[in-house]
Amino acid sequence: MRKKNGALMLITALVYVFLIGPLLVIAAASFSETKALKFPGQGFTLEWYRKVLTMSSFISAAKLSIVIALAATAIALLLGLPAAYALNRYKFRGKETIKTLFLSPVLIPCIVLGFIMLRYVVNLYNLEVIPSLLIGHTLLSIPYVMRVVTSSLANFDFAVEEAACSLGATRVYTFFHIVLPNIKSGIASACIMSVINSFNNVSLSAFLTGPGVNMLPIEIMSYVEYHFDPTIAALATILMLATLGVMLLIEKTLGLQSVV
Amino acid sequence: MSRTKNAVWLLLILPGTLFVILFMLVPLFSLCLTSFFPDQSFSLSSYFRLFGDAYFQQTFMRSIRLSLLSTLVCALLGYPTAYYISKFSRHKGMMMAFAVFPMFTSPVVRSFSWMVILGKRGIVNNFLVWSGLFAKPQDLLYNEFSMTVGFVQLFLPQMILSLIGVMDNIPDDLTLAAGNLGATKLGSFFHVVFPLSISGLVTGSVLVFTGCMTAYTTPQLLGGTDTRVLSTMVYQYAMSLRDWTQASVVAVVMIVATMVISSVFNSVSRKINPMA
């Protein structure tokens, strides 16, 4: 028993080195004084952080990525929440079809979604870059909202809503004061997952960004093609710290278990 | 009364439904249509042309081969890890958090980290030269090896988490009972724990496989020009060559191949798993 335990522990340790190690390597390399990115580096400097935080291309790309992620999540919520509510609350035919429809964007490979968006939506309606990105990222976010909100509504007892209504509350009042507070942690975790997913997305944005308007992951990828210095390592470290911050926030408020 | 209720649910689902239909379903339909009707009449010529092309054949087979290989490696590494975390670890919450962290980290960052590690002057090549195994640095990047490493690191957390989810639901009493009835530790593992965890293994495998088949960032950053996969091929046809028809056909093939192989995984698991 002990021996088997030991072997399993060793494998687990190696797997975690494989999962986390590369990220630590980047973080360490971001402080190196050498111009060419390498690990182990030499010396210690914050020069690359100064450089990346003053590069306007990265700053504007980061801003756009954050704005699109938040806006797309908000739109997805506006479209998905009422639908999820209707699916749980009312009886009508074709429920499964509607549910599948809302979950379907996740089944289509992002790279294909980007391609068909570009060919049959953006080119067809002559959309600008920003609306195209918004539509595309909203499509990405809808399944997250649908999945999480339907499962938290499934745990909600609609008798409570009936009670409020029979006591004289209007439907709308009941929704905002009775239903919504009960599913808010579900909504919060759906939003967080959707924002992270949208922020990290590459394949969809690769098709939809235009000249001069770039999302952060695409900006990083094109920088990496021509440069190999610790600037990207510094940026990556900043992103990882942000990820860590978000995870701590989730753990403190919702518990990590609720989002995975 | 029922009429007004009908109106309410319709009003609630309509905006989202229209959005998905207009921006995803219609484009998807148009994609299939143009790939089957290249010049106004039904024809499979685009498909025949594509499958007759040696370059496409190689790319197609490479996509499937690398995805299957990565899925296998993820299963082999993920299973013992998940088993340890679920049944033995005293720091389960923390272990799971450390599995989630890379999942939340940008795939660009994660693929980029392998460019640093596997590069000509990276830590692995330094070790190979220093240890005397090789006289000079090896080409570890921009080939199928680096792509597989990237895929495995990208999707291993999903495998681990799906397995933990299933293993947590296997009561310890079962293995205890098997032991009391005379089963050896290994026997009770293979006859009790493993059969009950197959569903998690399948869920994880489908996630990893579809992930690898459709991933774009990792093959783009860690693959070379002669190791393209389906996703980078769609992008190349569409954006570099502006050959919309070929890009559409590759996209359809990619969706179909991914779905077919995933459903094969699922049906095989139903056959070997009596609990499903």
XYZ file of C-alpha atoms in Angstrom:
536
model
C 0.000 0.000 0.000
C 2.671 2.482 1.027
C 4.752 1.529 -1.986
C 1.907 2.031 -4.449
C 1.110 5.281 -2.761
C 4.685 6.389 -3.230
C 4.690 5.550 -6.932
C 1.423 7.425 -7.475
C 2.772 10.384 -5.552
C 5.891 10.463 -7.699
C 3.870 10.405 -10.934
C 1.585 13.130 -9.600
C 4.572 15.282 -8.648
C 6.107 14.864 -12.115
C 2.779 15.681 -13.804
C 2.520 18.875 -11.797
C 6.093 19.847 -12.650
C 5.094 19.357 -16.294
C 1.918 21.442 -15.873
C 3.235 24.312 -13.772
C 6.994 24.226 -14.431
C 6.892 25.897 -17.854
C 4.910 28.795 -16.413
C 7.494 29.272 -13.661
C 10.255 29.173 -16.262
C 8.648 32.096 -18.114
C 8.200 34.025 -14.893
C 11.880 33.496 -14.013
C 13.055 34.408 -17.521
C 11.142 37.697 -17.394
C 13.649 39.108 -14.881
C 16.741 38.206 -16.909
C 19.075 40.965 -18.079
C 20.026 39.153 -21.306
C 18.405 40.456 -24.479
C 17.635 37.019 -25.864
C 15.003 35.164 -23.924
C 16.513 32.214 -22.091
C 16.325 30.215 -18.921
C 18.208 30.254 -16.636
C 18.822 33.934 -17.299
C 21.426 36.301 -15.902
C 21.091 39.076 -13.377
C 17.876 40.741 -12.286
C 16.004 43.573 -13.930
C 12.499 44.975 -14.155
C 13.348 46.591 -17.484
C 11.094 44.229 -19.501
C 8.115 45.048 -17.313
C 8.769 48.747 -17.855
C 9.015 48.112 -21.600
C 5.830 46.080 -21.908
C 3.810 48.496 -19.811
C 4.822 51.382 -22.072
C 4.197 49.614 -25.380
C 1.042 51.193 -26.730
C 0.218 48.230 -28.979
C -0.030 45.886 -25.995
C -1.867 48.391 -23.835
C -4.556 49.120 -26.416
C -4.895 45.421 -27.284
C -5.300 44.563 -23.598
C -7.935 47.274 -23.188
C -9.867 46.010 -26.211
C -9.645 42.396 -25.000
C -11.044 43.348 -21.600
C -13.813 45.519 -23.046
C -14.882 42.851 -25.555
C -14.792 40.099 -22.910
C -16.966 42.115 -20.515
C -19.363 43.430 -23.145
C -19.806 40.043 -24.837
C -20.489 38.422 -21.462
C -23.068 41.092 -20.651
C -24.855 40.601 -23.994
C -24.710 36.812 -23.604
C -26.299 37.215 -20.185
C -29.063 39.445 -21.584
C -29.822 36.854 -24.264
C -29.198 33.698 -22.229
C -30.705 34.470 -18.848
C -34.310 35.055 -20.039
C -34.080 31.967 -22.243
C -32.714 29.818 -19.415
C -35.499 31.109 -17.183
C -38.175 30.335 -19.779
C -36.774 26.834 -20.339
C -37.007 26.027 -16.632
C -40.205 27.886 -15.844
C -42.599 27.263 -18.731
C -43.837 24.151 -20.442
C -43.611 24.221 -24.208
C -42.617 21.963 -27.053
C -39.145 21.846 -28.496
C -37.389 22.703 -25.229
C -34.506 20.333 -25.861
C -33.978 21.806 -29.325
C -33.809 25.333 -27.934
C -31.405 24.244 -25.210
C -29.183 22.449 -27.710
C -29.247 25.534 -29.897
C -27.987 27.721 -27.039
C -25.271 25.197 -26.159
C -24.268 24.542 -29.766
C -21.628 27.284 -30.260
C -19.351 25.302 -27.960
C -19.618 22.274 -30.271
C -18.354 24.144 -33.300
C -14.554 24.456 -33.367
C -13.623 28.090 -32.712
C -11.465 28.199 -35.797
C -14.498 27.242 -37.921
C -16.702 29.700 -36.039
C -14.213 32.455 -36.825
C -14.079 31.460 -40.466
C -17.841 31.285 -41.015
C -18.371 34.511 -39.059
C -15.907 36.257 -41.343
C -17.254 34.799 -44.539
C -21.003 34.783 -43.966
C -21.549 37.564 -41.439
C -18.756 40.140 -41.510
C -18.215 40.169 -45.264
C -21.919 39.844 -46.000
C -23.087 42.748 -43.845
C -19.855 44.761 -44.133
C -19.411 44.835 -40.370
C -16.686 46.847 -38.678
C -14.092 45.041 -36.547
C -15.540 45.895 -33.135
C -19.150 44.727 -33.795
C -17.791 41.567 -35.427
C -15.665 40.782 -32.382
C -18.632 41.506 -30.111
C -20.943 39.163 -32.004
C -18.349 36.411 -32.199
C -17.409 36.581 -28.538
C -21.085 36.736 -27.515
C -21.578 33.449 -29.375
C -18.662 32.002 -27.356
C -20.205 33.150 -24.076
C -23.830 32.069 -24.598
C -23.190 28.341 -23.884
C -21.433 29.185 -20.594
C -24.343 31.321 -19.439
C -26.893 28.743 -20.568
C -25.185 25.765 -18.941
C -24.515 27.325 -15.564
C -27.750 29.301 -15.239
C -29.999 26.358 -16.211
C -28.297 24.155 -13.642
C -28.727 26.726 -10.866
C -32.352 27.319 -11.899
C -32.906 23.557 -11.750
C -32.080 23.766 -8.038
C -34.429 26.685 -7.491
C -37.853 25.918 -6.086
C -40.385 27.740 -8.252
C -42.974 27.340 -5.478
C -41.221 30.291 -3.823
C -41.934 32.373 -6.902
C -45.558 31.245 -6.911
C -45.832 32.224 -3.259
C -44.520 35.721 -3.957
C -46.944 36.120 -6.843
C -49.931 34.948 -4.858
C -49.006 37.466 -2.173
C -49.467 40.181 -4.754
C -45.957 40.710 -6.227
C -45.814 41.266 -9.977
C -43.988 38.761 -12.198
C -41.225 41.212 -12.969
C -40.786 42.233 -9.319
C -40.686 38.562 -8.311
C -38.042 37.780 -10.889
C -35.709 40.538 -9.723
C -36.332 40.173 -5.992
C -36.912 36.446 -5.561
C -35.486 34.458 -8.492
C -32.399 36.498 -9.324
C -30.923 36.658 -5.785
C -31.255 32.891 -5.551
C -29.225 32.175 -8.678
C -26.704 35.003 -8.433
C -23.737 32.791 -7.569
C -24.478 30.677 -10.642
C -24.619 33.815 -12.750
C -21.370 35.067 -11.235
C -19.479 31.861 -12.019
C -20.906 31.794 -15.554
C -19.711 35.361 -16.064
C -16.220 34.672 -14.743
C -15.759 31.591 -16.930
C -17.086 33.424 -19.945
C -14.826 36.464 -19.418
C -11.713 34.290 -18.988
C -12.610 32.200 -22.026
C -13.243 35.233 -24.180
C -10.090 37.021 -22.998
C -7.920 33.996 -23.839
C -9.565 33.210 -27.165
C -7.294 33.150 -30.189
C -8.915 31.267 -33.058
C -12.042 33.387 -33.312
C -10.247 36.707 -32.955
C -7.614 35.623 -35.488
C -10.277 35.885 -38.182
C -12.135 38.909 -36.876
C -9.458 41.419 -35.911
C -8.499 43.994 -38.485
C -5.529 46.213 -39.245
C -4.730 48.379 -36.240
C -7.403 46.744 -34.084
C -5.968 43.784 -32.224
C -6.887 41.587 -29.319
C -4.133 40.859 -26.816
C -3.531 37.141 -27.592
C -3.247 37.918 -31.312
C -0.905 40.827 -30.612
C 1.292 38.506 -28.521
C 1.318 35.835 -31.219
C 2.399 38.228 -33.934
C 5.070 39.728 -31.660
C 6.454 36.260 -30.880
C 6.793 35.525 -34.596
C 9.459 38.197 -35.015
C 10.921 38.843 -31.564
C 12.274 36.527 -28.943
C 13.062 38.729 -25.941
C 11.857 38.717 -22.325
C 9.153 41.323 -23.059
C 6.609 38.593 -23.719
C 7.795 36.713 -20.644
C 7.069 39.834 -18.589
C 3.636 40.222 -20.169
C 2.915 36.524 -19.631
C 3.878 36.869 -15.970
C 1.521 39.818 -15.565
C -1.286 37.755 -17.158
C -0.539 34.803 -14.873
C -0.643 37.058 -11.808
C -4.010 38.368 -13.003
C -5.235 34.782 -13.446
C -4.043 33.974 -9.941
C -5.861 37.049 -8.637
C -9.097 36.015 -10.334
C -8.755 32.486 -8.935
C -8.223 33.795 -5.402
C -11.270 36.019 -5.826
C -13.365 33.046 -6.982
C -12.110 30.900 -4.106
C -12.972 33.608 -1.567
C -16.456 34.282 -2.942
C -17.865 31.254 -4.757
C -15.381 28.466 -4.112
C -13.297 27.150 -7.014
C -15.345 23.946 -7.172
C -18.338 25.889 -8.447
C -16.676 27.023 -11.654
C -14.877 23.888 -12.847
C -54.361 32.723 -19.928
C -52.391 30.032 -21.655
C -52.141 32.270 -24.705
C -50.471 35.069 -22.731
C -48.138 32.553 -21.083
C -47.154 31.267 -24.500
C -46.337 34.793 -25.525
C -44.136 35.263 -22.466
C -41.862 32.257 -23.013
C -41.621 33.033 -26.690
C -40.598 36.597 -25.908
C -37.958 35.350 -23.474
C -36.304 32.826 -25.755
C -36.681 34.729 -29.008
C -33.763 37.224 -28.874
C -31.152 34.600 -27.999
C -32.578 32.070 -30.442
C -32.522 34.564 -33.285
C -28.987 35.618 -32.382
C -27.631 32.064 -32.522
C -29.583 31.210 -35.675
C -28.584 34.365 -37.507
C -24.896 34.456 -36.564
C -24.066 30.771 -36.244
C -26.636 28.404 -37.706
C -27.191 30.246 -40.972
C -23.430 30.711 -41.549
C -22.857 27.039 -40.690
C -25.560 26.028 -43.130
C -24.091 28.267 -45.810
C -20.689 26.696 -45.163
C -22.011 23.183 -45.814
C -24.056 24.369 -48.764
C -21.165 26.053 -50.560
C -18.939 23.056 -49.937
C -21.495 20.713 -51.583
C -22.642 23.132 -54.280
C -19.420 24.626 -55.597
C -21.032 25.853 -58.846
C -24.776 25.999 -58.212
C -25.234 22.224 -58.671
C -24.622 19.434 -56.181
C -21.141 18.025 -56.489
C -18.641 16.321 -54.265
C -15.828 17.489 -56.517
C -14.311 19.766 -53.851
C -14.167 16.838 -51.467
C -12.688 14.469 -54.051
C -10.126 17.082 -54.986
C -9.228 17.621 -51.343
C -8.949 13.964 -50.403
C -6.916 13.280 -53.544
C -4.403 15.910 -52.508
C -1.337 14.353 -50.851
C -0.706 17.498 -48.783
C -4.216 17.358 -47.348
C -3.979 13.604 -46.700
C -0.815 14.153 -44.680
C -2.374 17.032 -42.760
C -5.566 15.092 -42.064
C -3.686 12.035 -40.834
C -1.337 14.194 -38.773
C -4.287 15.877 -37.025
C -5.835 12.559 -36.122
C -2.528 10.909 -35.198
C -1.368 13.755 -32.929
C -4.804 14.074 -31.307
C -4.987 10.346 -30.568
C -1.409 10.272 -29.295
C -2.006 13.294 -27.047
C -5.228 11.749 -25.742
C -3.373 8.522 -24.932
C -0.568 10.363 -23.126
C -3.117 12.478 -21.219
C -4.934 9.310 -20.144
C -1.711 7.579 -19.067
C -0.492 10.601 -17.093
C -3.886 11.819 -15.921
C -5.235 8.546 -14.547
C -2.660 7.895 -11.808
C -2.607 11.601 -10.976
C -6.381 11.821 -10.599
C -6.404 8.559 -8.621
C -3.788 9.906 -6.244
C -5.572 13.242 -5.792
C -9.000 11.665 -5.332
C -8.047 8.833 -2.981
C -4.764 9.649 -1.252
C -3.998 13.366 -1.281
C -4.501 15.414 1.851
C -4.366 18.673 -0.110
C -7.066 17.953 -2.652
C -8.402 21.495 -2.936
C -4.947 22.883 -3.561
C -4.062 20.154 -6.055
C -7.221 20.899 -8.012
C -6.508 24.611 -7.937
C -3.068 23.930 -9.406
C -4.711 21.920 -12.186
C -7.188 24.719 -12.890
C -4.541 27.450 -12.945
C -2.948 26.392 -16.260
C -6.453 25.922 -17.703
C -7.237 29.570 -16.971
C -3.893 30.736 -18.328
C -3.842 31.874 -21.947
C -2.938 29.091 -24.407
C -0.618 31.602 -26.064
C 1.360 31.902 -22.840
C 1.441 28.157 -22.329
C 2.583 27.361 -25.860
C 5.096 30.183 -25.688
C 6.628 28.678 -22.548
C 7.567 25.583 -24.556
C 9.282 27.778 -27.132
C 11.543 28.945 -24.301
C 12.091 25.482 -22.870
C 12.539 23.480 -26.079
C 14.419 26.136 -28.070
C 17.984 25.751 -29.347
C 19.287 27.499 -26.236
C 16.533 26.216 -23.985
C 16.953 24.304 -20.768
C 16.354 20.885 -22.358
C 18.965 21.344 -25.085
C 21.422 22.754 -22.557
C 20.988 19.607 -20.540
C 21.342 17.303 -23.556
C 24.612 18.946 -24.569
C 25.935 19.294 -21.011
C 25.243 15.638 -20.224
C 27.086 14.566 -23.363
C 24.082 12.751 -24.868
C 24.287 14.969 -27.942
C 27.216 16.934 -29.298
C 25.066 19.872 -30.371
C 21.550 21.220 -29.677
C 18.716 19.232 -31.259
C 15.687 20.491 -33.183
C 13.036 20.048 -30.533
C 10.746 22.818 -31.748
C 8.397 23.275 -34.707
C 7.776 19.549 -35.178
C 5.280 16.900 -34.110
C 7.159 16.330 -30.868
C 6.783 19.909 -29.640
C 3.149 19.980 -30.799
C 2.349 16.839 -28.813
C 4.080 18.218 -25.728
C 2.059 21.424 -26.099
C -1.226 19.558 -26.600
C -0.670 17.330 -23.583
C 0.160 20.257 -21.334
C -2.832 22.170 -22.693
C -5.450 19.480 -22.138
C -4.111 17.297 -19.312
C -5.965 19.360 -16.649
C -9.285 18.568 -18.328
C -8.500 14.842 -18.204
C -7.469 15.049 -14.544
C -10.565 17.017 -13.531
C -13.024 14.722 -15.368
C -11.399 11.682 -13.751
C -11.439 13.199 -10.266
C -15.133 14.019 -10.705
C -15.928 10.355 -11.339
C -13.471 8.846 -8.854
C -14.829 10.981 -6.014
C -18.164 9.209 -6.476
C -16.679 5.739 -6.028
C -17.278 4.908 -2.352
C -14.218 3.682 -0.465
C -16.494 1.036 1.073
C -16.507 -0.791 -2.256
C -12.745 -1.387 -2.283
C -12.912 -2.208 1.404
C -15.639 -4.777 0.746
C -13.656 -6.263 -2.126
C -10.660 -6.549 0.197
C -12.742 -8.260 2.879
C -13.958 -10.741 0.301
C -10.378 -11.659 -0.456
C -9.482 -9.459 -3.413
C -5.916 -8.220 -3.580
C -5.301 -4.446 -3.762
C -4.527 -4.749 -7.464
C -7.497 -7.076 -8.020
C -9.955 -4.724 -6.370
C -8.526 -1.841 -8.396
C -8.968 -3.618 -11.724
C -12.347 -5.161 -10.922
C -13.963 -2.377 -8.905
C -12.349 1.043 -9.246
C -11.263 0.940 -12.868
C -14.601 -0.198 -14.375
C -16.397 2.499 -12.370
C -14.037 5.214 -13.570
C -14.289 4.439 -17.281
C -16.976 7.065 -17.831
C -14.620 9.764 -16.546
C -11.861 8.435 -18.752
C -14.155 8.662 -21.768
C -15.402 12.168 -20.942
C -11.821 13.293 -20.473
C -10.679 11.598 -23.673
C -13.424 13.223 -25.732
C -12.512 16.625 -24.279
C -8.807 16.130 -24.970
C -9.346 14.691 -28.430
C -11.747 17.362 -29.647
C -9.520 19.976 -28.040
C -6.464 18.743 -29.939
C -8.346 18.368 -33.232
C -9.596 21.948 -33.094
C -6.763 23.761 -31.278
C -5.178 26.522 -33.298
C -2.731 28.381 -31.048
C -0.531 25.434 -30.123
C 0.040 24.053 -33.655
C 0.517 27.611 -34.903
C 3.213 28.428 -32.339
C 4.835 25.024 -31.760
C 4.357 23.478 -35.204
C 6.320 24.237 -38.322
C 5.273 24.990 -41.889
C 5.629 21.306 -42.773
C 3.646 20.074 -39.773
C 0.308 21.761 -40.405
C -2.895 20.352 -38.932
C -6.522 20.869 -39.997
C -7.065 24.026 -37.941
C -3.942 25.786 -39.214
C -4.869 24.600 -42.704
C -8.298 26.278 -42.497
C -6.588 29.490 -41.452
C -3.959 29.189 -44.176
C -6.507 28.565 -46.938
C -8.809 31.321 -45.726
C -6.441 34.096 -44.736
C -3.183 33.496 -46.633
C -4.393 31.891 -49.865
C -7.896 33.427 -49.851
C -9.229 30.115 -51.158
C -12.640 30.217 -49.464
C -13.927 27.022 -51.070
C -11.004 24.883 -49.951
C -11.158 26.440 -46.481
C -14.874 25.573 -46.276
C -14.285 21.977 -47.289
C -11.476 21.546 -44.752
C -13.695 23.123 -42.075
C -16.533 20.678 -42.800
C -14.119 17.730 -42.780
C -12.743 18.937 -39.450
C -16.185 19.145 -37.813
C -17.281 15.760 -39.168
C -14.044 13.940 -38.272
C -14.120 15.344 -34.734
C -17.757 14.349 -34.225
C -17.336 10.860 -35.696
C -14.305 9.980 -33.602
C -15.858 11.416 -30.424
C -18.983 9.321 -30.922
C -16.791 6.259 -31.503
C -15.173 6.938 -28.102
C -18.632 7.175 -26.541
C -20.052 4.030 -28.115
C -16.968 1.995 -27.244
C -17.314 3.120 -23.643
C -20.974 2.057 -23.604
C -19.949 -1.379 -24.814
C -17.260 -1.969 -22.198
C -18.958 -0.185 -19.327
C -22.009 -2.022 -17.973
C -22.847 0.922 -15.676
C -23.472 3.433 -18.465
